[in-house]
């Protein structure tokens, strides 16, 4: 059921051709699987920024996303950008509480990612720029 809900959310964000914000709000209010998928996505983000319980010392403890593959991280960011883009013209009062919670959790995820991610290569500023510009593009 959860995978199906996430598929419905993905389809409504990426494949439907109506006004993104209007369609997103309409579907969120009429399709319970969209709300369910947003709640599931919220918990994915929450797990991504939660400390992993293990025997490591505090300095070596990792956040959940640090065990994810690059593909998983890119998928989360891509879906997050689509959600923010589809809801950015909504005021907090117009947005469903679930959407507000997801956007809040996305910001926390982005900050944690930039703080904790281990970048390869000598000049990681390009990689940080790629991530942050993709994320910031939806906020402009």
Short mmCIF file of C-alpha atoms in Angstrom, two decimals:
data_model
loop_
_atom_site.label_atom_id
_atom_site.label_comp_id
_atom_site.label_asym_id
_atom_site.label_seq_id
_atom_site.Cartn_x
_atom_site.Cartn_y
_atom_site.Cartn_z
CA UNK A 1 0.00 0.00 0.00
CA UNK A 2 2.76 2.48 0.92
CA UNK A 3 4.64 1.94 -2.35
CA UNK A 4 1.40 2.44 -4.29
CA UNK A 5 0.71 5.69 -2.40
CA UNK A 6 4.21 6.98 -3.17
CA UNK A 7 3.65 6.09 -6.84
CA UNK A 8 0.40 8.07 -6.87
CA UNK A 9 2.18 11.04 -5.26
CA UNK A 10 4.97 10.81 -7.84
CA UNK A 11 2.47 10.68 -10.71
CA UNK A 12 0.53 13.66 -9.41
CA UNK A 13 3.72 15.71 -9.06
CA UNK A 14 5.56 14.74 -12.23
CA UNK A 15 3.10 13.47 -14.82
CA UNK A 16 -0.13 15.44 -14.52
CA UNK A 17 -0.19 18.53 -16.73
CA UNK A 18 -2.48 20.95 -14.89
CA UNK A 19 -1.28 23.85 -12.77
CA UNK A 20 1.03 22.20 -10.27
CA UNK A 21 -0.22 24.01 -7.18
CA UNK A 22 -3.92 23.78 -8.02
CA UNK A 23 -3.69 20.13 -8.94
CA UNK A 24 -1.59 19.27 -5.91
CA UNK A 25 -4.03 20.93 -3.50
CA UNK A 26 -7.03 19.40 -5.28
CA UNK A 27 -5.55 15.90 -5.21
CA UNK A 28 -4.33 16.27 -1.64
CA UNK A 29 -7.88 17.04 -0.53
CA UNK A 30 -9.59 14.41 -2.68
CA UNK A 31 -7.16 11.48 -2.79
CA UNK A 32 -6.32 9.88 0.57
CA UNK A 33 -3.36 8.06 -0.97
CA UNK A 34 -1.64 11.43 -1.62
CA UNK A 35 -1.93 12.39 2.04
CA UNK A 36 -0.79 8.92 3.06
CA UNK A 37 2.23 9.20 0.74
CA UNK A 38 3.13 12.61 2.17
CA UNK A 39 2.99 11.16 5.67
CA UNK A 40 5.18 8.26 4.57
CA UNK A 41 7.62 10.67 2.90
CA UNK A 42 7.73 12.71 6.11
CA UNK A 43 8.77 9.61 8.06
CA UNK A 44 11.41 8.74 5.45
CA UNK A 45 12.86 12.23 5.89
CA UNK A 46 12.61 11.95 9.66
CA UNK A 47 14.51 8.65 9.64
CA UNK A 48 17.10 10.22 7.37
CA UNK A 49 18.00 12.86 9.95
CA UNK A 50 17.70 10.64 13.02
CA UNK A 51 20.76 9.26 14.75
CA UNK A 52 21.39 5.60 14.16
CA UNK A 53 21.53 3.59 17.37
CA UNK A 54 24.79 1.72 17.43
CA UNK A 55 27.82 1.25 19.63
CA UNK A 56 29.85 4.06 18.07
CA UNK A 57 31.05 7.00 20.10
CA UNK A 58 29.14 10.26 19.78
CA UNK A 59 31.67 11.69 17.32
CA UNK A 60 31.27 8.68 15.02
CA UNK A 61 27.48 8.37 15.17
CA UNK A 62 25.76 8.64 11.84
CA UNK A 63 22.45 9.94 10.65
CA UNK A 64 20.14 7.61 8.77
CA UNK A 65 20.76 9.16 5.35
CA UNK A 66 24.47 8.37 5.68
CA UNK A 67 23.58 4.71 5.09
CA UNK A 68 21.51 5.51 2.00
CA UNK A 69 22.84 5.13 -1.53
CA UNK A 70 23.39 8.20 -3.72
CA UNK A 71 20.40 7.09 -5.77
CA UNK A 72 18.16 6.99 -2.69
CA UNK A 73 19.31 10.46 -1.62
CA UNK A 74 18.75 11.87 -5.11
CA UNK A 75 15.26 10.33 -5.20
CA UNK A 76 14.35 11.90 -1.86
CA UNK A 77 15.68 15.29 -2.97
CA UNK A 78 13.89 15.07 -6.33
CA UNK A 79 10.56 14.22 -4.73
CA UNK A 80 11.13 16.90 -2.10
CA UNK A 81 11.80 19.56 -4.74
CA UNK A 82 8.62 18.58 -6.56
CA UNK A 83 6.58 18.83 -3.35
CA UNK A 84 8.02 22.25 -2.50
CA UNK A 85 7.52 23.48 -6.07
CA UNK A 86 3.91 22.32 -6.06
CA UNK A 87 3.13 23.96 -2.75
CA UNK A 88 5.32 27.06 -2.71
CA UNK A 89 2.55 29.51 -3.62
CA UNK A 90 0.39 28.32 -0.74
CA UNK A 91 0.31 30.24 2.49
CA UNK A 92 0.78 28.25 5.68
CA UNK A 93 -2.94 28.69 6.34
CA UNK A 94 -3.85 27.23 2.92
CA UNK A 95 -1.47 24.30 3.14
CA UNK A 96 -2.38 21.06 4.81
CA UNK A 97 -0.45 20.47 8.07
CA UNK A 98 1.16 17.43 6.46
CA UNK A 99 2.62 19.59 3.67
CA UNK A 100 3.98 22.11 6.17
CA UNK A 101 5.56 19.28 8.18
CA UNK A 102 7.14 17.76 5.05
CA UNK A 103 8.61 21.11 3.96
CA UNK A 104 9.99 21.68 7.46
CA UNK A 105 11.52 18.21 7.45
CA UNK A 106 12.99 18.80 3.98
CA UNK A 107 14.81 21.89 5.24
CA UNK A 108 16.16 19.91 8.18
CA UNK A 109 17.24 17.13 5.81
CA UNK A 110 19.04 19.61 3.52
CA UNK A 111 20.90 21.21 6.42
CA UNK A 112 21.90 17.84 7.90
CA UNK A 113 23.00 16.59 4.50
CA UNK A 114 25.22 19.61 3.94
CA UNK A 115 26.68 19.32 7.45
CA UNK A 116 27.31 15.57 7.47
CA UNK A 117 27.80 14.40 3.90
CA UNK A 118 31.23 13.15 3.01
CA UNK A 119 32.10 14.63 -0.35
CA UNK A 120 34.59 12.99 -2.68
CA UNK A 121 37.29 14.94 -4.47
CA UNK A 122 39.35 17.95 -3.48
CA UNK A 123 36.81 20.63 -4.32
CA UNK A 124 33.47 19.75 -2.79
CA UNK A 125 32.05 23.25 -3.34
CA UNK A 126 30.76 22.15 -6.75
CA UNK A 127 28.96 19.18 -5.23
CA UNK A 128 27.48 21.34 -2.47
CA UNK A 129 26.44 23.86 -5.10
CA UNK A 130 24.78 21.14 -7.19
CA UNK A 131 22.74 19.94 -4.21
CA UNK A 132 21.89 23.37 -2.83
CA UNK A 133 21.13 24.92 -6.23
CA UNK A 134 18.76 22.07 -7.05
CA UNK A 135 17.08 22.55 -3.69
CA UNK A 136 17.10 26.36 -3.91
CA UNK A 137 15.71 26.36 -7.45
CA UNK A 138 12.35 25.30 -6.12
CA UNK A 139 12.35 28.04 -3.50
CA UNK A 140 12.86 30.90 -6.00
#
